[in-house]
Backbone as JSON Lines, residues from 0, in Angstrom:
{"i":0,"aa":"T","n":[-8.96,5.61,-2.01],"ca":[-7.74,5.11,-2.82],"c":[-8.62,4.57,-4.3]}
{"i":1,"aa":"R","n":[-9.22,4.77,-4.24],"ca":[-10.76,4.93,-5.49],"c":[-10.71,5.67,-5.59]}
{"i":2,"aa":"P","n":[-11.69,6.21,-7.0],"ca":[-12.66,7.82,-7.64],"c":[-13.68,7.49,-7.45]}
{"i":3,"aa":"L","n":[-14.39,8.37,-6.5],"ca":[-15.85,7.63,-5.79],"c":[-16.21,8.35,-7.49]}
{"i":4,"aa":"E","n":[-16.82,7.58,-7.94],"ca":[-17.85,7.53,-9.61],"c":[-19.2,8.04,-9.27]}
{"i":5,"aa":"H","n":[-19.57,8.87,-9.07],"ca":[-21.0,9.45,-8.84],"c":[-21.44,10.84,-9.94]}
{"i":6,"aa":"P","n":[-21.9,11.39,-10.22],"ca":[-22.49,12.22,-11.17],"c":[-22.2,14.02,-10.04]}
{"i":7,"aa":"G","n":[-21.46,14.6,-10.31],"ca":[-21.59,15.95,-9.4],"c":[-20.35,15.79,-8.76]}
{"i":8,"aa":"L","n":[-19.54,14.4,-8.47],"ca":[-18.13,14.63,-7.87],"c":[-17.36,14.81,-8.98]}
{"i":9,"aa":"H","n":[-16.08,15.59,-8.22],"ca":[-14.81,16.21,-8.96],"c":[-13.72,14.8,-8.42]}
{"i":10,"aa":"N","n":[-13.42,14.49,-8.56],"ca":[-11.94,13.5,-7.87],"c":[-10.13,14.14,-8.58]}
{"i":11,"aa":"D","n":[-9.35,14.13,-7.42],"ca":[-8.11,14.13,-8.0],"c":[-7.01,13.37,-7.45]}
{"i":12,"aa":"C","n":[-6.4,13.03,-8.25],"ca":[-5.25,11.84,-7.86],"c":[-4.57,12.49,-6.71]}
{"i":13,"aa":"V","n":[-4.23,13.26,-5.22],"ca":[-3.45,13.8,-4.54],"c":[-1.7,13.45,-4.15]}
{"i":14,"aa":"F","n":[-1.88,12.36,-4.27],"ca":[-1.04,11.64,-3.78],"c":[-0.69,9.65,-4.43]}
{"i":15,"aa":"R","n":[0.33,9.55,-4.35],"ca":[0.36,7.73,-4.43],"c":[2.07,7.37,-4.06]}
{"i":16,"aa":"A","n":[0.9,6.15,-3.15],"ca":[2.53,5.61,-2.51],"c":[2.98,4.34,-2.4]}
{"i":17,"aa":"P","n":[4.13,4.27,-2.34],"ca":[4.53,2.76,-3.0],"c":[3.76,1.46,-2.21]}
{"i":18,"aa":"Q","n":[4.11,0.59,-2.4],"ca":[3.82,-0.89,-1.79],"c":[5.04,-1.19,-1.33]}
{"i":19,"aa":"V","n":[4.86,-1.85,-0.28],"ca":[6.04,-2.44,0.5],"c":[5.15,-3.69,1.68]}
{"i":20,"aa":"A","n":[6.28,-4.0,1.42],"ca":[6.24,-6.06,2.53],"c":[5.77,-5.44,4.3]}
{"i":21,"aa":"V","n":[5.14,-5.84,4.19],"ca":[4.54,-5.97,5.89],"c":[4.55,-7.65,6.78]}
{"i":22,"aa":"M","n":[5.36,-7.38,7.52],"ca":[6.08,-8.69,8.29],"c":[6.2,-9.0,9.72]}
{"i":23,"aa":"T","n":[6.68,-10.31,10.14],"ca":[6.57,-9.55,11.42],"c":[7.68,-9.42,11.32]}
{"i":24,"aa":"A","n":[8.87,-9.2,13.25],"ca":[10.02,-8.65,12.52],"c":[10.82,-9.78,12.4]}
{"i":25,"aa":"D","n":[10.38,-11.59,13.46],"ca":[11.14,-12.62,13.42],"c":[11.02,-13.53,11.85]}
{"i":26,"aa":"H","n":[10.35,-12.47,11.23],"ca":[9.98,-13.3,9.65],"c":[11.14,-13.64,8.76]}
{"i":27,"aa":"P","n":[11.34,-14.96,8.41],"ca":[12.77,-15.27,8.08],"c":[13.47,-13.94,6.81]}
{"i":28,"aa":"L","n":[12.22,-12.86,6.12],"ca":[12.88,-12.39,5.23],"c":[13.32,-10.82,5.97]}
{"i":29,"aa":"A","n":[12.48,-10.64,7.15],"ca":[12.86,-9.73,8.08],"c":[13.79,-8.88,7.81]}
{"i":30,"aa":"S","n":[15.29,-9.97,8.0],"ca":[16.5,-9.38,8.63],"c":[17.51,-9.25,7.38]}
{"i":31,"aa":"A","n":[16.62,-9.65,6.48],"ca":[17.21,-9.79,5.26],"c":[17.34,-7.92,5.14]}
{"i":32,"aa":"K","n":[18.61,-7.77,4.23],"ca":[19.44,-5.88,4.11],"c":[18.55,-5.54,2.46]}
{"i":33,"aa":"D","n":[18.21,-6.52,1.93],"ca":[17.45,-5.97,0.31],"c":[17.01,-7.09,0.05]}
{"i":34,"aa":"L","n":[15.58,-7.06,-0.62],"ca":[14.26,-8.0,-0.14],"c":[14.27,-7.93,-2.48]}
{"i":35,"aa":"S","n":[14.14,-8.91,-3.08],"ca":[13.26,-8.67,-4.36],"c":[12.37,-9.62,-4.46]}
{"i":36,"aa":"I","n":[11.73,-9.87,-5.47],"ca":[10.4,-10.39,-6.22],"c":[10.0,-11.85,-5.93]}
{"i":37,"aa":"G","n":[12.2,-13.03,-6.42],"ca":[12.17,-13.67,-6.0],"c":[11.92,-14.33,-4.47]}
{"i":38,"aa":"D","n":[12.16,-13.12,-3.29],"ca":[12.54,-14.02,-2.43],"c":[11.35,-14.4,-2.0]}
{"i":39,"aa":"F","n":[9.94,-13.78,-2.17],"ca":[9.21,-14.48,-1.7],"c":[8.73,-15.68,-2.57]}
{"i":40,"aa":"D","n":[9.7,-16.5,-3.4],"ca":[8.88,-17.49,-3.1],"c":[8.92,-18.48,-2.51]}
{"i":41,"aa":"G","n":[7.58,-19.47,-2.2],"ca":[6.64,-20.41,-1.56],"c":[6.46,-19.67,0.36]}
{"i":42,"aa":"H","n":[6.66,-18.28,0.11],"ca":[6.55,-17.54,0.99],"c":[4.88,-17.57,1.21]}
{"i":43,"aa":"R","n":[3.78,-17.91,2.52],"ca":[2.59,-17.42,2.59],"c":[2.64,-16.36,2.83]}
{"i":44,"aa":"I","n":[1.1,-16.05,1.96],"ca":[1.17,-13.99,1.53],"c":[-0.43,-13.52,2.08]}
{"i":45,"aa":"I","n":[-0.52,-12.69,2.43],"ca":[-2.39,-12.21,2.35],"c":[-1.97,-11.09,1.46]}
{"i":46,"aa":"A","n":[-3.21,-11.1,0.25],"ca":[-4.0,-10.63,-0.6],"c":[-4.52,-9.84,-0.49]}
{"i":47,"aa":"S","n":[-4.64,-8.94,-1.58],"ca":[-5.68,-7.83,-1.6],"c":[-6.55,-8.63,-2.34]}
{"i":48,"aa":"T","n":[-8.39,-7.94,-2.53],"ca":[-8.94,-8.72,-3.09],"c":[-8.93,-8.68,-5.02]}
{"i":49,"aa":"R","n":[-9.48,-9.46,-5.56],"ca":[-10.02,-8.98,-7.05],"c":[-10.4,-7.56,-7.5]}
{"i":50,"aa":"S","n":[-11.26,-7.7,-6.43],"ca":[-11.52,-5.62,-7.28],"c":[-10.4,-4.89,-6.9]}
{"i":51,"aa":"D","n":[-9.17,-5.1,-6.22],"ca":[-8.19,-4.02,-5.95],"c":[-7.38,-4.39,-7.62]}
{"i":52,"aa":"P","n":[-7.15,-3.46,-8.37],"ca":[-5.84,-2.85,-8.83],"c":[-4.39,-3.81,-8.23]}
{"i":53,"aa":"A","n":[-4.31,-3.91,-7.2],"ca":[-2.96,-4.36,-6.85],"c":[-3.27,-5.81,-6.62]}
{"i":54,"aa":"F","n":[-4.41,-6.58,-6.88],"ca":[-4.44,-8.26,-6.79],"c":[-3.32,-8.38,-8.32]}
{"i":55,"aa":"H","n":[-4.21,-7.45,-8.87],"ca":[-3.85,-8.39,-10.39],"c":[-2.29,-7.51,-10.8]}
{"i":56,"aa":"Y","n":[-1.75,-6.85,-10.36],"ca":[-0.61,-6.53,-10.32],"c":[0.46,-7.47,-9.34]}
{"i":57,"aa":"F","n":[-0.25,-7.74,-8.35],"ca":[0.97,-8.97,-8.2],"c":[1.03,-10.66,-7.95]}
{"i":58,"aa":"A","n":[-1.12,-10.82,-8.96],"ca":[-0.89,-11.64,-9.76],"c":[-0.27,-12.09,-10.77]}
{"i":59,"aa":"E","n":[0.35,-11.24,-11.6],"ca":[0.77,-11.14,-12.92],"c":[2.38,-10.99,-12.28]}
{"i":60,"aa":"L","n":[2.81,-10.24,-11.44],"ca":[3.89,-9.89,-10.76],"c":[4.62,-11.23,-10.9]}
{"i":61,"aa":"W","n":[3.87,-12.24,-9.8],"ca":[4.55,-13.04,-9.4],"c":[4.73,-14.37,-10.95]}
{"i":62,"aa":"Q","n":[3.48,-14.6,-11.61],"ca":[3.41,-15.48,-12.34],"c":[4.87,-14.65,-13.99]}
{"i":63,"aa":"R","n":[4.97,-13.69,-13.63],"ca":[6.1,-13.35,-14.61],"c":[7.63,-13.31,-14.13]}
{"i":64,"aa":"N","n":[7.7,-13.69,-12.39],"ca":[9.0,-14.3,-12.31],"c":[9.12,-15.51,-11.84]}
{"i":65,"aa":"N","n":[8.06,-16.01,-12.43],"ca":[8.11,-17.27,-12.0],"c":[7.67,-17.7,-9.9]}
{"i":66,"aa":"V","n":[7.11,-17.45,-9.71],"ca":[7.58,-16.91,-8.06],"c":[5.9,-17.26,-7.28]}
{"i":67,"aa":"S","n":[5.6,-18.68,-6.67],"ca":[4.89,-19.21,-6.43],"c":[4.77,-18.56,-4.93]}
{"i":68,"aa":"V","n":[3.76,-18.12,-4.5],"ca":[3.65,-17.62,-3.37],"c":[2.14,-18.69,-3.12]}
{"i":69,"aa":"K","n":[1.74,-18.88,-1.51],"ca":[0.79,-19.4,-1.09],"c":[-0.83,-18.39,-0.41]}
{"i":70,"aa":"T","n":[-1.22,-18.24,-1.34],"ca":[-2.33,-17.16,-0.94],"c":[-3.1,-17.58,0.74]}
{"i":71,"aa":"V","n":[-3.13,-17.19,1.6],"ca":[-3.79,-17.81,3.21],"c":[-4.86,-16.72,3.17]}
{"i":72,"aa":"L","n":[-5.26,-15.55,3.09],"ca":[-6.23,-14.71,3.15],"c":[-6.13,-13.51,1.87]}
{"i":73,"aa":"Q","n":[-7.57,-12.97,1.61],"ca":[-7.62,-12.6,1.14],"c":[-8.3,-10.95,1.59]}
{"i":74,"aa":"S","n":[-8.07,-9.73,1.45],"ca":[-8.59,-8.49,2.52],"c":[-8.46,-7.55,1.4]}
{"i":75,"aa":"P","n":[-10.0,-6.81,1.14],"ca":[-10.11,-5.52,0.74],"c":[-9.59,-4.45,1.7]}
{"i":76,"aa":"F","n":[-8.41,-4.74,2.77],"ca":[-8.65,-3.88,3.9],"c":[-7.13,-3.68,4.12]}
{"i":77,"aa":"A","n":[-6.66,-2.89,3.97],"ca":[-5.5,-2.69,4.03],"c":[-5.09,-2.87,5.93]}
{"i":78,"aa":"G","n":[-6.03,-2.19,6.61],"ca":[-5.25,-2.43,8.06],"c":[-5.56,-3.75,8.68]}
{"i":79,"aa":"F","n":[-6.95,-4.21,8.54],"ca":[-7.11,-6.05,8.32],"c":[-5.8,-6.62,8.13]}
{"i":80,"aa":"S","n":[-5.32,-7.12,6.73],"ca":[-4.56,-7.35,6.41],"c":[-3.35,-7.33,6.89]}
{"i":81,"aa":"I","n":[-2.54,-6.03,7.74],"ca":[-1.25,-5.46,7.94],"c":[-1.27,-6.77,9.59]}
{"i":82,"aa":"N","n":[-2.91,-6.07,10.54],"ca":[-3.03,-6.77,11.66],"c":[-3.52,-8.53,11.41]}
{"i":83,"aa":"M","n":[-3.23,-9.23,10.33],"ca":[-3.69,-9.82,10.13],"c":[-2.08,-10.92,10.23]}
{"i":84,"aa":"V","n":[-1.26,-10.15,9.25],"ca":[0.0,-10.77,9.73],"c":[0.85,-11.73,10.67]}
{"i":85,"aa":"S","n":[1.1,-11.22,11.5],"ca":[0.8,-12.35,12.47],"c":[0.42,-13.54,12.8]}
{"i":86,"aa":"A","n":[-0.5,-13.27,13.17],"ca":[-1.9,-14.48,13.06],"c":[-1.66,-15.66,12.07]}
{"i":87,"aa":"M","n":[-1.63,-15.31,10.69],"ca":[-1.8,-15.65,9.55],"c":[-0.29,-16.27,8.87]}
{"i":88,"aa":"S","n":[0.75,-16.03,10.32],"ca":[2.6,-16.38,8.95],"c":[2.85,-16.12,8.22]}
{"i":89,"aa":"A","n":[2.1,-14.5,7.68],"ca":[2.33,-14.81,6.17],"c":[2.81,-13.05,6.17]}
{"i":90,"aa":"V","n":[3.26,-12.34,4.85],"ca":[3.57,-11.22,4.44],"c":[2.0,-10.47,3.57]}
{"i":91,"aa":"T","n":[1.93,-9.31,3.75],"ca":[1.47,-8.52,2.73],"c":[2.08,-7.33,2.54]}
{"i":92,"aa":"F","n":[1.16,-7.12,1.23],"ca":[1.69,-6.03,0.86],"c":[0.98,-4.93,0.34]}
{"i":93,"aa":"N","n":[1.12,-3.94,1.03],"ca":[0.08,-2.79,1.01],"c":[0.88,-1.24,1.07]}
{"i":94,"aa":"N","n":[-0.04,-0.11,0.43],"ca":[0.61,0.98,0.37],"c":[2.08,1.71,1.76]}
{"i":95,"aa":"E","n":[2.23,2.6,1.17],"ca":[3.64,2.58,2.25],"c":[2.93,3.18,3.77]}
{"i":96,"aa":"L","n":[2.19,4.27,3.17],"ca":[1.36,5.05,4.41],"c":[0.22,4.49,5.33]}
{"i":97,"aa":"V","n":[-0.42,4.06,4.82],"ca":[-0.77,2.72,5.9],"c":[0.26,2.01,6.97]}
{"i":98,"aa":"A","n":[0.72,1.75,5.92],"ca":[1.96,0.29,6.67],"c":[2.84,1.14,7.78]}
{"i":99,"aa":"R","n":[3.21,1.93,7.34],"ca":[3.7,2.98,8.41],"c":[3.68,3.52,9.32]}
{"i":100,"aa":"K","n":[1.88,3.92,10.11],"ca":[1.18,4.43,10.66],"c":[0.7,2.86,11.65]}
{"i":101,"aa":"I","n":[0.48,1.83,11.05],"ca":[0.05,0.4,11.8],"c":[1.36,0.09,12.49]}
{"i":102,"aa":"C","n":[2.65,-0.29,11.53],"ca":[3.81,-0.8,12.11],"c":[4.36,0.21,13.18]}
{"i":103,"aa":"A","n":[4.35,1.72,13.05],"ca":[4.72,2.39,13.94],"c":[3.85,2.09,15.52]}
{"i":104,"aa":"R","n":[2.76,1.79,15.78],"ca":[2.43,1.44,17.0],"c":[2.44,-0.03,17.36]}
{"i":105,"aa":"S","n":[2.93,-1.16,15.81],"ca":[2.61,-2.72,16.65],"c":[4.77,-3.02,16.38]}
{"i":106,"aa":"P","n":[4.99,-2.54,17.41],"ca":[6.35,-3.33,17.88],"c":[6.9,-4.74,17.14]}
{"i":107,"aa":"G","n":[5.83,-5.34,16.81],"ca":[6.24,-6.61,16.27],"c":[6.62,-7.01,14.98]}
{"i":108,"aa":"L","n":[6.07,-5.38,14.04],"ca":[6.02,-5.7,12.94],"c":[7.15,-4.68,11.9]}
{"i":109,"aa":"V","n":[7.09,-5.0,10.63],"ca":[8.51,-3.88,10.17],"c":[7.58,-4.26,8.59]}
{"i":110,"aa":"M","n":[8.32,-2.97,8.08],"ca":[8.33,-2.77,6.38],"c":[9.25,-3.09,5.08]}
{"i":111,"aa":"R","n":[8.72,-3.61,4.58],"ca":[10.11,-3.65,3.92],"c":[9.56,-3.05,2.24]}
{"i":112,"aa":"A","n":[10.91,-2.3,1.98],"ca":[10.99,-2.07,0.79],"c":[11.58,-3.39,-0.44]}
{"i":113,"aa":"V","n":[10.34,-3.84,-1.89],"ca":[10.95,-4.76,-2.17],"c":[11.22,-4.64,-3.81]}
{"i":114,"aa":"E","n":[12.42,-4.65,-4.16],"ca":[13.41,-3.83,-5.56],"c":[12.08,-4.88,-6.74]}
{"i":115,"aa":"G","n":[11.81,-4.13,-7.75],"ca":[11.02,-4.64,-8.64],"c":[9.19,-4.61,-8.82]}
{"i":116,"aa":"V","n":[9.12,-4.28,-7.89],"ca":[7.72,-3.83,-6.72],"c":[7.85,-2.37,-7.0]}
{"i":117,"aa":"D","n":[6.82,-2.01,-8.31],"ca":[6.75,-0.59,-8.66],"c":[4.91,0.14,-8.57]}
{"i":118,"aa":"F","n":[4.05,-0.79,-8.3],"ca":[2.92,-0.16,-8.19],"c":[2.65,0.72,-6.6]}
{"i":119,"aa":"K","n":[2.38,1.62,-7.5],"ca":[1.8,2.63,-6.33],"c":[0.72,2.61,-5.64]}
{"i":120,"aa":"T","n":[-0.12,2.76,-4.97],"ca":[-1.48,3.28,-4.58],"c":[-2.34,4.56,-4.33]}
{"i":121,"aa":"P","n":[-2.78,5.03,-5.2],"ca":[-2.95,6.48,-5.64],"c":[-3.99,6.73,-4.34]}
{"i":122,"aa":"F","n":[-4.69,7.85,-3.51],"ca":[-5.34,8.59,-3.51],"c":[-5.54,9.66,-3.43]}
{"i":123,"aa":"Y","n":[-7.02,9.5,-3.24],"ca":[-8.25,10.6,-4.03],"c":[-8.25,11.48,-3.49]}
{"i":124,"aa":"L","n":[-8.66,12.83,-3.68],"ca":[-10.37,13.58,-3.06],"c":[-10.99,14.07,-4.07]}
{"i":125,"aa":"A","n":[-12.1,13.6,-3.11],"ca":[-13.62,13.94,-3.9],"c":[-14.31,14.77,-3.65]}
{"i":126,"aa":"C","n":[-14.64,15.61,-4.28],"ca":[-15.66,16.6,-4.22],"c":[-16.58,17.09,-4.83]}
{"i":127,"aa":"A","n":[-17.62,18.13,-4.54],"ca":[-18.26,18.47,-5.25],"c":[-17.46,19.01,-6.38]}
{"i":128,"aa":"D","n":[-18.5,18.88,-7.57],"ca":[-17.85,19.84,-9.05],"c":[-17.7,21.13,-8.53]}
{"i":129,"aa":"W","n":[-18.73,22.1,-7.71],"ca":[-18.75,23.38,-7.72],"c":[-17.46,23.81,-6.66]}
{"i":130,"aa":"Q","n":[-16.62,22.61,-6.07],"ca":[-15.88,23.1,-4.7],"c":[-14.52,22.94,-5.34]}
{"i":131,"aa":"T","n":[-14.67,22.67,-6.76],"ca":[-13.21,22.01,-7.08],"c":[-12.19,23.16,-7.19]}
{"i":132,"aa":"Q","n":[-12.72,24.45,-7.15],"ca":[-11.15,25.11,-6.96],"c":[-11.53,26.45,-5.62]}
{"i":133,"aa":"S","n":[-12.5,25.62,-4.7],"ca":[-12.39,26.68,-3.31],"c":[-11.67,26.59,-2.32]}
{"i":134,"aa":"A","n":[-11.47,27.06,-1.84],"ca":[-9.94,27.26,-0.95],"c":[-10.21,26.05,0.32]}
{"i":135,"aa":"T","n":[-11.57,25.59,0.68],"ca":[-11.34,24.78,1.39],"c":[-11.25,23.45,0.68]}
{"i":136,"aa":"R","n":[-11.7,22.91,-0.4],"ca":[-11.02,22.01,-1.2],"c":[-9.2,22.28,-1.09]}
{"i":137,"aa":"Q","n":[-8.71,23.15,-1.38],"ca":[-7.64,23.31,-2.08],"c":[-6.68,23.29,-0.52]}
{"i":138,"aa":"I","n":[-7.09,23.89,1.09],"ca":[-6.78,23.4,2.18],"c":[-6.46,22.28,2.29]}
{"i":139,"aa":"L","n":[-7.51,21.27,2.07],"ca":[-7.46,19.85,2.65],"c":[-6.35,18.89,1.41]}
{"i":140,"aa":"E","n":[-6.33,19.56,-0.27],"ca":[-5.36,18.96,-0.56],"c":[-4.59,18.86,-0.34]}
{"i":141,"aa":"D","n":[-4.12,20.25,0.37],"ca":[-2.05,20.71,0.44],"c":[-2.16,20.04,2.02]}
{"i":142,"aa":"G","n":[-3.03,19.73,3.05],"ca":[-2.73,19.43,4.42],"c":[-2.33,17.66,3.8]}
{"i":143,"aa":"F","n":[-3.4,17.46,3.1],"ca":[-2.91,15.55,3.16],"c":[-1.85,15.56,2.48]}
{"i":144,"aa":"R","n":[-1.41,16.27,1.32],"ca":[-0.05,16.09,0.18],"c":[1.34,16.36,1.58]}
{"i":145,"aa":"R","n":[0.93,17.41,2.16],"ca":[1.93,17.68,3.28],"c":[2.3,16.53,4.52]}
{"i":146,"aa":"Q","n":[1.33,15.74,4.54],"ca":[1.07,14.74,5.41],"c":[1.79,13.21,5.4]}
{"i":147,"aa":"A","n":[1.43,13.43,4.18],"ca":[2.52,12.15,3.37],"c":[2.99,12.71,2.99]}
{"i":148,"aa":"M","n":[4.23,14.42,2.9],"ca":[4.65,14.14,2.37],"c":[6.08,14.07,3.42]}
{"i":149,"aa":"E","n":[5.26,13.95,4.5],"ca":[6.14,14.79,5.88],"c":[5.92,12.99,6.8]}
{"i":150,"aa":"Q","n":[5.6,12.01,6.27],"ca":[5.46,10.67,6.98],"c":[6.15,9.79,6.03]}
{"i":151,"aa":"E","n":[6.44,10.19,4.72],"ca":[7.27,9.68,3.91],"c":[8.86,10.11,3.72]}
{"i":152,"aa":"Q","n":[9.3,11.27,4.31],"ca":[10.46,12.02,4.63],"c":[10.92,11.19,5.73]}
{"i":153,"aa":"G","n":[10.03,11.22,6.76],"ca":[10.23,10.89,8.41],"c":[10.86,9.13,7.92]}
{"i":154,"aa":"G","n":[10.96,8.49,7.04],"ca":[10.58,7.25,6.74],"c":[11.47,7.05,5.93]}
{"i":155,"aa":"S","n":[12.53,7.73,5.56],"ca":[13.28,7.75,4.33],"c":[14.39,6.44,3.78]}
{"i":156,"aa":"D","n":[14.31,5.56,5.32],"ca":[15.09,4.56,4.81],"c":[13.92,3.23,5.65]}
{"i":157,"aa":"R","n":[13.36,3.33,4.03],"ca":[11.83,2.61,4.0],"c":[12.09,0.98,4.43]}
{"i":158,"aa":"A","n":[13.54,0.74,4.98],"ca":[14.33,-0.82,5.56],"c":[13.61,-1.19,6.51]}
{"i":159,"aa":"L","n":[13.5,-0.25,7.29],"ca":[12.86,-0.43,9.17],"c":[11.43,0.71,9.09]}
{"i":160,"aa":"S","n":[10.78,-0.24,10.21],"ca":[9.61,0.92,10.56],"c":[9.53,1.42,12.03]}
């Protein structure tokens, strides 16, 4: 989800996935038809780490909307954060692609779109400069975009996972 900064590598952003809230199915916010930033006031949150642009986005979002959340855990790993939701009795915000996959195999978890959350996680494809125009690179990029779009369209109702 970040470009690989290395001489001789070419990075292209091939997809941007919206952030969604992930929580247990019995969480008080899980049954809400619509969620907004203010709904998270007073709730426990699993956040990304300071090295993640999403951390700063959400810190500013909470402050701008006068929302007080309690950060109970920080992790740079989306899968770990999502899988800790139940154990920590918390909510986490993560990209929809990863959240949808984990929620699909974890019946006790749900994801919800949240009005006012506009951050999108970029997904990059890195290759050697000499591969930039290659057929192999294009096949990889097309395959990733197709899979991401199919997953996104397969879950057009982002209220439920």
